[in-house]
XYZ file of C-alpha atoms in Angstrom:
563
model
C 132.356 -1.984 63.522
C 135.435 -4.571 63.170
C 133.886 -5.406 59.446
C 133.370 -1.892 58.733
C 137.425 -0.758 59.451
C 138.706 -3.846 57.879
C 137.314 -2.810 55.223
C 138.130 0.913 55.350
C 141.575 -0.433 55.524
C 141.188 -2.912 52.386
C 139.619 0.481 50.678
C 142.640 2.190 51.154
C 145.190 -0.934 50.378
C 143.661 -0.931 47.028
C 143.027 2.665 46.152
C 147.254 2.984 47.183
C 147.750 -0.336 44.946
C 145.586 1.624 41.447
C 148.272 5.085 41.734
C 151.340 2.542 42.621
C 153.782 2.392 39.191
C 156.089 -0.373 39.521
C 157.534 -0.742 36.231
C 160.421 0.952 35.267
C 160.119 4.589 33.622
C 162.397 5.450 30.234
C 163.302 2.045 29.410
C 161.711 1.748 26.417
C 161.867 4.375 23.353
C 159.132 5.379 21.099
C 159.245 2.920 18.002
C 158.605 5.735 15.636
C 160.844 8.600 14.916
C 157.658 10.891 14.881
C 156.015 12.720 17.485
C 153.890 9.835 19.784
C 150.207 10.051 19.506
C 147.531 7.427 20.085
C 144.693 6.438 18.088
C 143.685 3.712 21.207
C 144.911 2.909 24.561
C 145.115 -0.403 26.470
C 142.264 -1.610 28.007
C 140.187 0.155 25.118
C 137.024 -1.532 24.544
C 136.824 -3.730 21.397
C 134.680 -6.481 20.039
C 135.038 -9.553 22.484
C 138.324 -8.466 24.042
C 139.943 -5.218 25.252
C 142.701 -3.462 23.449
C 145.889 -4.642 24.861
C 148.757 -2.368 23.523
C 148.884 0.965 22.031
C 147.502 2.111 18.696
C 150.490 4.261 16.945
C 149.178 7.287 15.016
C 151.358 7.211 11.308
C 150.282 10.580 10.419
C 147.713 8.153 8.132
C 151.285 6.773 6.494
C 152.660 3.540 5.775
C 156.237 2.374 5.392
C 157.198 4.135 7.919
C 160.600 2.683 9.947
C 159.621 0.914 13.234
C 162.480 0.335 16.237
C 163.045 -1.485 18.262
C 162.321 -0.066 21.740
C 164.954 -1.389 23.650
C 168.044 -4.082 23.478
C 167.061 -7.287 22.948
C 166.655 -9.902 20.387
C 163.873 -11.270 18.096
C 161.901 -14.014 19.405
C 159.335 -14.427 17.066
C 157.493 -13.217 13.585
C 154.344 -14.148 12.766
C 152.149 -13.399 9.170
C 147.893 -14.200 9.200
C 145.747 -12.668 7.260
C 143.732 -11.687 10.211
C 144.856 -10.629 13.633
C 148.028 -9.025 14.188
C 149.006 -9.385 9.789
C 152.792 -9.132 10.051
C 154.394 -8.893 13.502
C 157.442 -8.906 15.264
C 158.288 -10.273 18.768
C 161.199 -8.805 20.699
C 162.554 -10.431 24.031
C 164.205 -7.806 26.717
C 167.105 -8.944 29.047
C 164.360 -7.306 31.724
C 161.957 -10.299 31.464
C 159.755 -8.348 29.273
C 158.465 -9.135 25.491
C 157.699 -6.121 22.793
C 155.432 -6.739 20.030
C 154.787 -4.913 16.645
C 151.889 -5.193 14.702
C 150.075 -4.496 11.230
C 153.395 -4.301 9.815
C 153.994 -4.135 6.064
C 157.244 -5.338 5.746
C 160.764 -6.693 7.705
C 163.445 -4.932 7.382
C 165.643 -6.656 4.531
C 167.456 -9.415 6.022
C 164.643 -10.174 8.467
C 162.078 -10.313 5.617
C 163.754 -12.317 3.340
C 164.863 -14.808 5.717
C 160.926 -15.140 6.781
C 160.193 -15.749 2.970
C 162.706 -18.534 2.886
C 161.065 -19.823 5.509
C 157.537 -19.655 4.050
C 158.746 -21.629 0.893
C 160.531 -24.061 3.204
C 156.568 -24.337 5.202
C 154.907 -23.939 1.993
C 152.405 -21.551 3.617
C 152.655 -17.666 3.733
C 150.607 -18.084 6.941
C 153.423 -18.704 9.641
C 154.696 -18.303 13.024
C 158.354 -18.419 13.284
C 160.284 -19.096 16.728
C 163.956 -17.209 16.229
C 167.146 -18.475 18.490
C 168.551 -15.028 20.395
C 171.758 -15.331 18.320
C 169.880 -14.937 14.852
C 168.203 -11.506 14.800
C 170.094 -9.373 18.091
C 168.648 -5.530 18.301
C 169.910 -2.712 19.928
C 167.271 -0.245 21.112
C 166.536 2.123 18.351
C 167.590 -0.641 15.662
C 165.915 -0.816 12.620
C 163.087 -3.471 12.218
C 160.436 -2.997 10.072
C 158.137 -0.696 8.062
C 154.446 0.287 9.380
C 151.689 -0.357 7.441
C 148.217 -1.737 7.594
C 147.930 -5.739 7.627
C 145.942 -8.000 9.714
C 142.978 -6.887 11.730
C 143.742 -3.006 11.078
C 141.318 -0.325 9.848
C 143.659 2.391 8.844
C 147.486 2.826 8.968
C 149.176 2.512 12.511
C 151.481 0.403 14.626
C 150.396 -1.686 17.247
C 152.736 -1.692 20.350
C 152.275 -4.189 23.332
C 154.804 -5.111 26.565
C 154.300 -8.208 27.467
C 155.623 -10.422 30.181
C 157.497 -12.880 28.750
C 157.084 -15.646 30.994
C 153.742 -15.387 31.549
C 152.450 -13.513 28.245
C 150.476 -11.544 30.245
C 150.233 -7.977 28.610
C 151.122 -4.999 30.741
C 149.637 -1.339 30.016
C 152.637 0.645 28.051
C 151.784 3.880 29.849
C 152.511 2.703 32.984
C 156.536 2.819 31.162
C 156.799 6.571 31.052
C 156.148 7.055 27.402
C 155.899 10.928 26.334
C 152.376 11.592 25.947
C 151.240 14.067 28.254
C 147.765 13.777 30.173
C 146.467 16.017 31.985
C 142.556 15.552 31.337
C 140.176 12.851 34.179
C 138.317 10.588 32.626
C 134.826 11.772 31.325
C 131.479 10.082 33.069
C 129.006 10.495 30.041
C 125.872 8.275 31.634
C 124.946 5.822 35.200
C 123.091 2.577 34.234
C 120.975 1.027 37.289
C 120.615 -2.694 37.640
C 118.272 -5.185 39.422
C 120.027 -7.535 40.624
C 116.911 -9.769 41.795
C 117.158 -10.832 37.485
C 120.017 -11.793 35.532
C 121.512 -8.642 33.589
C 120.365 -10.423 30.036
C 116.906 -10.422 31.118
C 116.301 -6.242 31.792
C 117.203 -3.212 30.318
C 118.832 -1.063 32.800
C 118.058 2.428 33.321
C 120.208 4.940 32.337
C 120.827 8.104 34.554
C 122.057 11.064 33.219
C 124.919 13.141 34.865
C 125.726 16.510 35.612
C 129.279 18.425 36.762
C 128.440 21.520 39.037
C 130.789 21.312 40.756
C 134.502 19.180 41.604
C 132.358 16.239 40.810
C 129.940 14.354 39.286
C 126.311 13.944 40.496
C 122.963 12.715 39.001
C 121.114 15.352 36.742
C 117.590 14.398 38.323
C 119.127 14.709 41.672
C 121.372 13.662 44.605
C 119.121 10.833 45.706
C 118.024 7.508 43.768
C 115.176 5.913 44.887
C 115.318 2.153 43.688
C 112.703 -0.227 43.414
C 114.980 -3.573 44.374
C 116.708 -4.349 47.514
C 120.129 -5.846 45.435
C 121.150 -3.033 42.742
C 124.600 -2.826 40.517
C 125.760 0.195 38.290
C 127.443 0.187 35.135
C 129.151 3.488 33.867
C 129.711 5.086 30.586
C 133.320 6.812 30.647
C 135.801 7.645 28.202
C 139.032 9.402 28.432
C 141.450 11.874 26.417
C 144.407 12.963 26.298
C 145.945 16.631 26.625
C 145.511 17.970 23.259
C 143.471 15.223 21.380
C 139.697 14.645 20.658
C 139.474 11.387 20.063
C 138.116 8.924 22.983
C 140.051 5.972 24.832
C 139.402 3.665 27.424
C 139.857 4.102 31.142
C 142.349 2.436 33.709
C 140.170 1.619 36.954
C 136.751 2.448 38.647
C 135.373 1.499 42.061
C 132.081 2.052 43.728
C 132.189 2.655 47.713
C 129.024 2.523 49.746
C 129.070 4.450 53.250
C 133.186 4.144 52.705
C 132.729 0.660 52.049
C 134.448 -0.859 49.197
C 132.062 -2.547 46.795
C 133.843 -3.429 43.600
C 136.594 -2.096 41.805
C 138.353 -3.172 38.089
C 141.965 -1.836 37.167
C 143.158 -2.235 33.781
C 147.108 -3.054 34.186
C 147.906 -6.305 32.885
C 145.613 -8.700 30.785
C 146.401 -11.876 29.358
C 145.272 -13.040 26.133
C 143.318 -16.220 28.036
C 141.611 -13.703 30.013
C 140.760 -11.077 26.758
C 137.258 -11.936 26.143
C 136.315 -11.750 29.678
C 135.488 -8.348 28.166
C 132.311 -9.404 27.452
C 131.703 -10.071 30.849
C 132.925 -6.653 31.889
C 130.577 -4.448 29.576
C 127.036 -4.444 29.352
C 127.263 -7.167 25.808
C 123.333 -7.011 25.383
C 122.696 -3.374 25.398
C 125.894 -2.883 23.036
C 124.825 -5.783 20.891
C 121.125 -3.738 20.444
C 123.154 -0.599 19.245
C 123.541 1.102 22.782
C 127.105 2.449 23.416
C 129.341 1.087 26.113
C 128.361 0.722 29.888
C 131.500 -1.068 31.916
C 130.215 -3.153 34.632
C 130.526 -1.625 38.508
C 130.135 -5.578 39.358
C 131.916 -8.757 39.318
C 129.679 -11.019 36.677
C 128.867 -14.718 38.145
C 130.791 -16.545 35.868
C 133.822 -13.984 35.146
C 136.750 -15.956 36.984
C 139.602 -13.073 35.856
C 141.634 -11.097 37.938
C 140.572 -7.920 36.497
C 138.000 -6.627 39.515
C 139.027 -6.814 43.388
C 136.848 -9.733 44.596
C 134.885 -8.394 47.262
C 132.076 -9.863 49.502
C 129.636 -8.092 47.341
C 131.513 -8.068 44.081
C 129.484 -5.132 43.428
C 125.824 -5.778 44.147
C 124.801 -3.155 46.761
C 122.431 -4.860 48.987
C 119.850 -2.499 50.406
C 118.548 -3.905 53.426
C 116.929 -1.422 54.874
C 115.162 2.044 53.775
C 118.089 4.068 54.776
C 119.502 6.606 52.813
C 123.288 5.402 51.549
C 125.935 7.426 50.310
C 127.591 6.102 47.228
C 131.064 7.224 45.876
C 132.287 6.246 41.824
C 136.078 6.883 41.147
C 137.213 6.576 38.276
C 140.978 6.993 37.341
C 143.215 7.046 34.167
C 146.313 5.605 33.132
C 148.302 8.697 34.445
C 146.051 8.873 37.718
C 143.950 11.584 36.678
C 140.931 11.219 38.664
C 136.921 12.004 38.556
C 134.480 11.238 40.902
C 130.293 10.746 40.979
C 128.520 11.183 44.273
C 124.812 10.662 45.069
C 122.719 8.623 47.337
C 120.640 5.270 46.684
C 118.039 4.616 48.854
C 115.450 1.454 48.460
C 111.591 1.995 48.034
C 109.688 -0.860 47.834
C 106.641 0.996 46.519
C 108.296 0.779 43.179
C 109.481 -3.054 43.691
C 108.042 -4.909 40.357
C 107.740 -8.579 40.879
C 109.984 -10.738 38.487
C 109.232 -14.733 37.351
C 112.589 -16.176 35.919
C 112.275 -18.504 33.088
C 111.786 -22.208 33.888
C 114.977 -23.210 31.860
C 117.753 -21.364 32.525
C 121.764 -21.413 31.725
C 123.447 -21.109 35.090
C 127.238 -19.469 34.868
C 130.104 -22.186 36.268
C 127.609 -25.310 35.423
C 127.714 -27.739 32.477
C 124.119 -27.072 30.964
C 122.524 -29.569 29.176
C 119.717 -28.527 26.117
C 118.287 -31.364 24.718
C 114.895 -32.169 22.293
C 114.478 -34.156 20.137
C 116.176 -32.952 17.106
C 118.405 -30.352 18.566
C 120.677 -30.351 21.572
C 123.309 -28.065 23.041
C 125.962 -27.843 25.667
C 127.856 -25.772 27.470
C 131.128 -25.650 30.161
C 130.982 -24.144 33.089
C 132.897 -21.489 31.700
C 130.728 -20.579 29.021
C 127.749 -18.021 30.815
C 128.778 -15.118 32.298
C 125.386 -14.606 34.502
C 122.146 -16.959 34.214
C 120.560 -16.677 30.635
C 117.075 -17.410 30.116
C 116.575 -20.028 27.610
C 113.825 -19.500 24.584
C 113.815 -22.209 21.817
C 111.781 -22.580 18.913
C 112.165 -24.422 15.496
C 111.155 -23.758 12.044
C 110.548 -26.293 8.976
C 112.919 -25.442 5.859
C 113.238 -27.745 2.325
C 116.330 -26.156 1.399
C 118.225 -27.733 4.201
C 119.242 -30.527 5.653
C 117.536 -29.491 9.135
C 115.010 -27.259 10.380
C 116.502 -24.114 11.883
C 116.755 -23.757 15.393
C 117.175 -20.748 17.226
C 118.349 -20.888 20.533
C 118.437 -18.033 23.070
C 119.180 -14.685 22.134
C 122.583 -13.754 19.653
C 122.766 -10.360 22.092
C 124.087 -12.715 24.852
C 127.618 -13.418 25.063
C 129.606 -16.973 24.804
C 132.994 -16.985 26.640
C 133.500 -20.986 25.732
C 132.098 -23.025 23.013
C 128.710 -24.573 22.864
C 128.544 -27.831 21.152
C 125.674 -28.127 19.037
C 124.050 -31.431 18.001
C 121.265 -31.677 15.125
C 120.003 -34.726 14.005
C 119.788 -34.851 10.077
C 117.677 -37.437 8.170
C 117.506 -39.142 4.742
C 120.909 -38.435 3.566
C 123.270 -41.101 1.390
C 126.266 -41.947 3.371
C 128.280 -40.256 0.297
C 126.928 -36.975 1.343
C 127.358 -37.574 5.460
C 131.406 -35.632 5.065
C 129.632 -33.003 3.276
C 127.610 -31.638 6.174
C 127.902 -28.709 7.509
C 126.042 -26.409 10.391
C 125.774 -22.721 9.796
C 125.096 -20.706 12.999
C 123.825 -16.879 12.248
C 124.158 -14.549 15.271
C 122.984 -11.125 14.301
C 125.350 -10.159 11.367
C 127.407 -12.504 12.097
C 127.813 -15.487 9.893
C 129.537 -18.932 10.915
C 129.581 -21.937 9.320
C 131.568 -25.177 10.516
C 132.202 -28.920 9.088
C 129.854 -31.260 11.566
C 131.512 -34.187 12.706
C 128.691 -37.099 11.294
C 127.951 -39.985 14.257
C 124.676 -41.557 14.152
C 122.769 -39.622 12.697
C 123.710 -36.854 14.134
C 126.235 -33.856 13.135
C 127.746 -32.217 15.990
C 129.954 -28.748 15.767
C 131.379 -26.158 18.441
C 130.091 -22.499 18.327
C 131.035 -19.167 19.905
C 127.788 -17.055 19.921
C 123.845 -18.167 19.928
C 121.348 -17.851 17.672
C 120.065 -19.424 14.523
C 121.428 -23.121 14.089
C 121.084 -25.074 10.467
C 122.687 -27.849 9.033
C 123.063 -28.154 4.867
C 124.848 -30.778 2.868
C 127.436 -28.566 1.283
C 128.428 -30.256 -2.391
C 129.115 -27.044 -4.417
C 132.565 -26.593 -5.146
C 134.115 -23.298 -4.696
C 134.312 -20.767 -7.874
C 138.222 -19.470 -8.914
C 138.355 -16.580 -11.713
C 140.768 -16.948 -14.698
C 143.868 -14.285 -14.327
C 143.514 -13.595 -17.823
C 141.577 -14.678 -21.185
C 143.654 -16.910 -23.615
C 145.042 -19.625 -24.248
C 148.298 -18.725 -22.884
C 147.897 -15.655 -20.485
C 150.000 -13.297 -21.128
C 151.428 -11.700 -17.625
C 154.436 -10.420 -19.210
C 153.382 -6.578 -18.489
C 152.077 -7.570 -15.041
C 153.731 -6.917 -11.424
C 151.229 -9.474 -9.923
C 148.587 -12.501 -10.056
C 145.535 -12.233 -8.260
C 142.771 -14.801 -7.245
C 139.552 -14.110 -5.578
C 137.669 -17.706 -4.775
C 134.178 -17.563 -3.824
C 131.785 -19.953 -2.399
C 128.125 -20.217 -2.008
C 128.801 -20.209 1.846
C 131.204 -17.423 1.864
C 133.600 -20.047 3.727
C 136.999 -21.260 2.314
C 139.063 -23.431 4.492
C 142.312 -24.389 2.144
C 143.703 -22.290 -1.148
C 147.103 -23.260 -2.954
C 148.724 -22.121 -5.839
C 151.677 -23.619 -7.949
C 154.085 -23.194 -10.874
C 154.934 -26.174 -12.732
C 154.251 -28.238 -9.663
C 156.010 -26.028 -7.300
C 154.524 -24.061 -4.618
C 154.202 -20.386 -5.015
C 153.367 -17.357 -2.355
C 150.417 -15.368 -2.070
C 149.842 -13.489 0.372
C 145.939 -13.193 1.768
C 146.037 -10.229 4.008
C 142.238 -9.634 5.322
C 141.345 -13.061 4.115
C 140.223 -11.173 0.897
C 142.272 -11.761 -2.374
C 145.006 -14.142 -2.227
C 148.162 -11.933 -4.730
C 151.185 -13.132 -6.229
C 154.000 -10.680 -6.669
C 156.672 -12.169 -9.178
C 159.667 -13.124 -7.520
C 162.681 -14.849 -8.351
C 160.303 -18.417 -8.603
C 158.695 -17.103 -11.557
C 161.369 -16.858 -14.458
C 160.858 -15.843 -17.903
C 158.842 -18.105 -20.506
C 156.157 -20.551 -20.285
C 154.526 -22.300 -17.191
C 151.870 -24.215 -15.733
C 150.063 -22.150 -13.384
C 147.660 -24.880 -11.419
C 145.210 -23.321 -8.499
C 143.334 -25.723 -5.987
C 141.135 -23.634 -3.332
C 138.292 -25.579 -0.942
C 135.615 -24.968 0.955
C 134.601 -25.670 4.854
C 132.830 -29.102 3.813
C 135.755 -30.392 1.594
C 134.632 -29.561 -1.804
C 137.699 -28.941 -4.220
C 138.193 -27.144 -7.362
C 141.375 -26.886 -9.322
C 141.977 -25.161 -12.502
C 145.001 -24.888 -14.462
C 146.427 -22.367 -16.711
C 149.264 -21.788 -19.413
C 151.206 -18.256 -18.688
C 153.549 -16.394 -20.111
C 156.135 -14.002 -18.428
């Protein structure tokens, strides 16, 4: 009974703690001077991480004027040709960071002082630290112009608060922002789990749902009868906004058995560390098999973020008896709209199935060791979320430098890197810097330089699957920006370059003009493009390009142009 109320109370404590605001309301303005609309929330789910600002509608524009959204100065501007693309970093006098993303340009003094400073570096990729007496804002200060750099799909601004201490990222509508929501959170589907097996080892079964009423319940009925005596859920759920179609991610959900707190996640603050703990969160397997979304109702073995309330159960409902149990799903967005799904579970062991686990297995917060004899791999204890079942095999190939090995499954997520070791034979020590090990995982495509020791080449990987090494001594391939032999540019704006490689992997490109460095930009990591500034004057120059690949191979051609 004691257990039972403290737990009741604990229920409540946290329940109180999901609709408690403690940030302050109308400090920060909208950085647009257009009406405030979202293409994606925070806590939206992405590929290996959640979304951890707000997505800016444009109205499908670019070059719009950003703001800044409160007094403050700027602390830092950043330009990669993946990621964020061109970004500014604004610290508050409240403790608090703003950042700006997919930007297209400064504004004037901002972005040619950053271009000084890329000439200084002598790379247009750059991160820039700013003293507070160099850039001061005032809140609705001009910035910047939106645009579509970086890791965008379309035009739009991407707006995060940050701590700045702790660079922990906080969930902007928490701040008051006008966008009204009146709309709960949708429950689309119920997955079912046995929790006897690891979650990469089943499919679970999905459930269907039905609204008759105030809430949710299962379409085949308000009982489940479940064949395992330790079961988990995973929910589908999206949620809208008053007035717009488009789906976003939700804030919090907890599961409750006979008024007993089970598990529950909120979605307030997320730090970049913690980001692909996502992975962890969702059901990654049934996503990475083209299923849609399922969020976790559990606390995963090896997840060590803050996100879900650590309970005694973390989530697993243990059935240990053939009672019948009520169970209670709340699920709750940003604004505290709130949807629930009742039924009761109830165990049967007439439909128990007996399960063998492999007899190698990955165990989550162990260092696993994978050795034979021409392949081994390794792991941190941070590197499984939940026990993974190992399968191996090798096959023979004469166009590498290796067989290729395949090791467990690329639908099972990698929080930190395996190392990979293949032993390569019969190659010249000339060729021994020119190894490298391409990993395939689904469509994904990696390859990496192997560090040579022995015999052995040994690289660091993010994902499973398909493991090869090659020696690598093709040089990358850089097209002519004209025919001639002098170019003539003299009626062009720009210069561009796009270097390939036979393994789609180019680690280093530079470009100069009579010996001195010029900037191109490589937004995307597609083409790298010159636009002629005031380093390209009128007449006759030396235009020399050097570009090279993962393993070290270098090409460099040179050009006479004419502007």
């Amino acid at each position: 009974m004691r257990t039972a109320f403290t737990f009741a109370i604990l229920l409540f404590f946290f329940f109180a703690s999901a609709q408690h605001n403690p940030y302050p309301q109308q400090y920060y303005r909208h950085p647009l001077n257009i009406k405030m609309e979202l293409v994606s929330n925070f806590g939206e789910l992405r590929t290996n991480h959640w979304h951890m600002g707000l997505d800016i509608r444009t109205q499908q524009r670019e070059n719009l004027p950003v703001y800044a959204a409160a007094d403050g100065y700027i602390a830092q501007v950043s330009v990669s040709p993946g990621g964020f693309g061109r970004a500014i970093y604004i610290n508050h006098p409240n403790g608090q960071t703003t950042l700006y993303a997919h930007l297209n340009n400064f504004e004037p003094k901002l972005h040619q002082w950053v271009i000084d400073q890329q000439y200084a570096q002598q790379s247009w990729a750059i991160r820039l630290d700013l003293p507070p007496s160099l850039f001061p804002v005032k809140k609705g200060d001009l910035i910047a112009y939106s645009g579509n750099t970086g890791g965008s799909q379309g035009p739009h601004v991407h707006f995060e608060i940050r701590d700045t201490e702790t660079t922990k990222c906080l969930n902007p509508l928490l701040f008051g922002f006008p966008i009204p929501d009146g709309v709960p959170p949708s429950l689309t589907r119920l997955a079912l789990y046995d929790r006897n097996k690891n979650v990469y080892a089943q499919t679970p079964q999905l459930l269907a749902l039905s609204k008759p009423g105030a809430n949710y319940t299962l379409a085949s009925g308000s009982t489940l009868k479940v064949g395992s005596n330790r079961v988990s859920f995973a929910l589908g759920a999206v949620d809208r906004f008053t007035g717009v179609a488009n789906p976003n991610g939700i804030y919090s959900a907890r599961i409750e058995m006979d008024g007993v707190l089970q598990s529950q996640f909120i979605l307030d603050s997320i730090d970049y560390n913690e980001t692909r703990y996502m992975n962890a969160h969702i059901d990654y397997r049934y996503k990475a098999v083209g299923g849609p979304y399922l969020q976790h109702l559990s606390r995963m073995p090896g997840d060590t973020t803050r996100v879900y309330t650590r309970t005694p159960t973390d989530g697993v409902l243990e059935l240990n008896d053939t009672d019948v149990h009520d169970v209670v799903i709340t699920v709750q967005d940003a604004a505290f709209n709130t949807s629930r799904l009742t039924f009761k579970v109830q165990y049967n062991e007439a439909q128990a199935k007996a399960y063998t686990p492999a007899e190698e297995q990955l165990v989550p917060l162990e260092v696993n060791v994978f050795e034979r004899d021409g392949f081994e791999l390794y792991t941190t204890e941070y590197t499984v979320y939940d026990t993974v079942n190992i399968t191996y095999k090798e096959a023979l190939s004469a166009a590498a430098a290796s067989p290729l090995y395949t090791f467990a499954s690329h639908t099972i997520p990698v929080h930190d890197s395996v190392t990979v070791r293949i032993k390569v034979d019969n190659v010249t020590p000339e060729d021994r810097n020119k190894i490298i090990i391409r990993n395939v995982a689904g469509t994904r495509t990696t390859v990496t330089k192997g560090d040579w020791n022995d015999g052995w080449v040994t690289a660091k990987f993010r994902q499973f699957g398909t493991f090869q090494a090659f020696v690598d001594k093709t040089p990358p391939v850089i097209n002519a920006p004209g025919s001639g032999s002098v170019i003539d540019l003299s009626r062009a704006s720009r210069i561009v370059f796009t270097p390939t490689d036979n393994f789609k992997e180019l680690k280093n490109f530079r470009a100069e003009l009579d010996g001195q460095w010029l900037l191109f930009t490589n937004d995307k990591g597609r083409s790298h493009i010159y636009r002629f500034d005031k380093y390209f004057t009128p007449g006759t120059h030396t235009l020399t390009v050097s570009v090279e690949d993962e393993a070290g191979n270098i090409t460099t051609r040179s050009w006479q142009v004419r502007r």
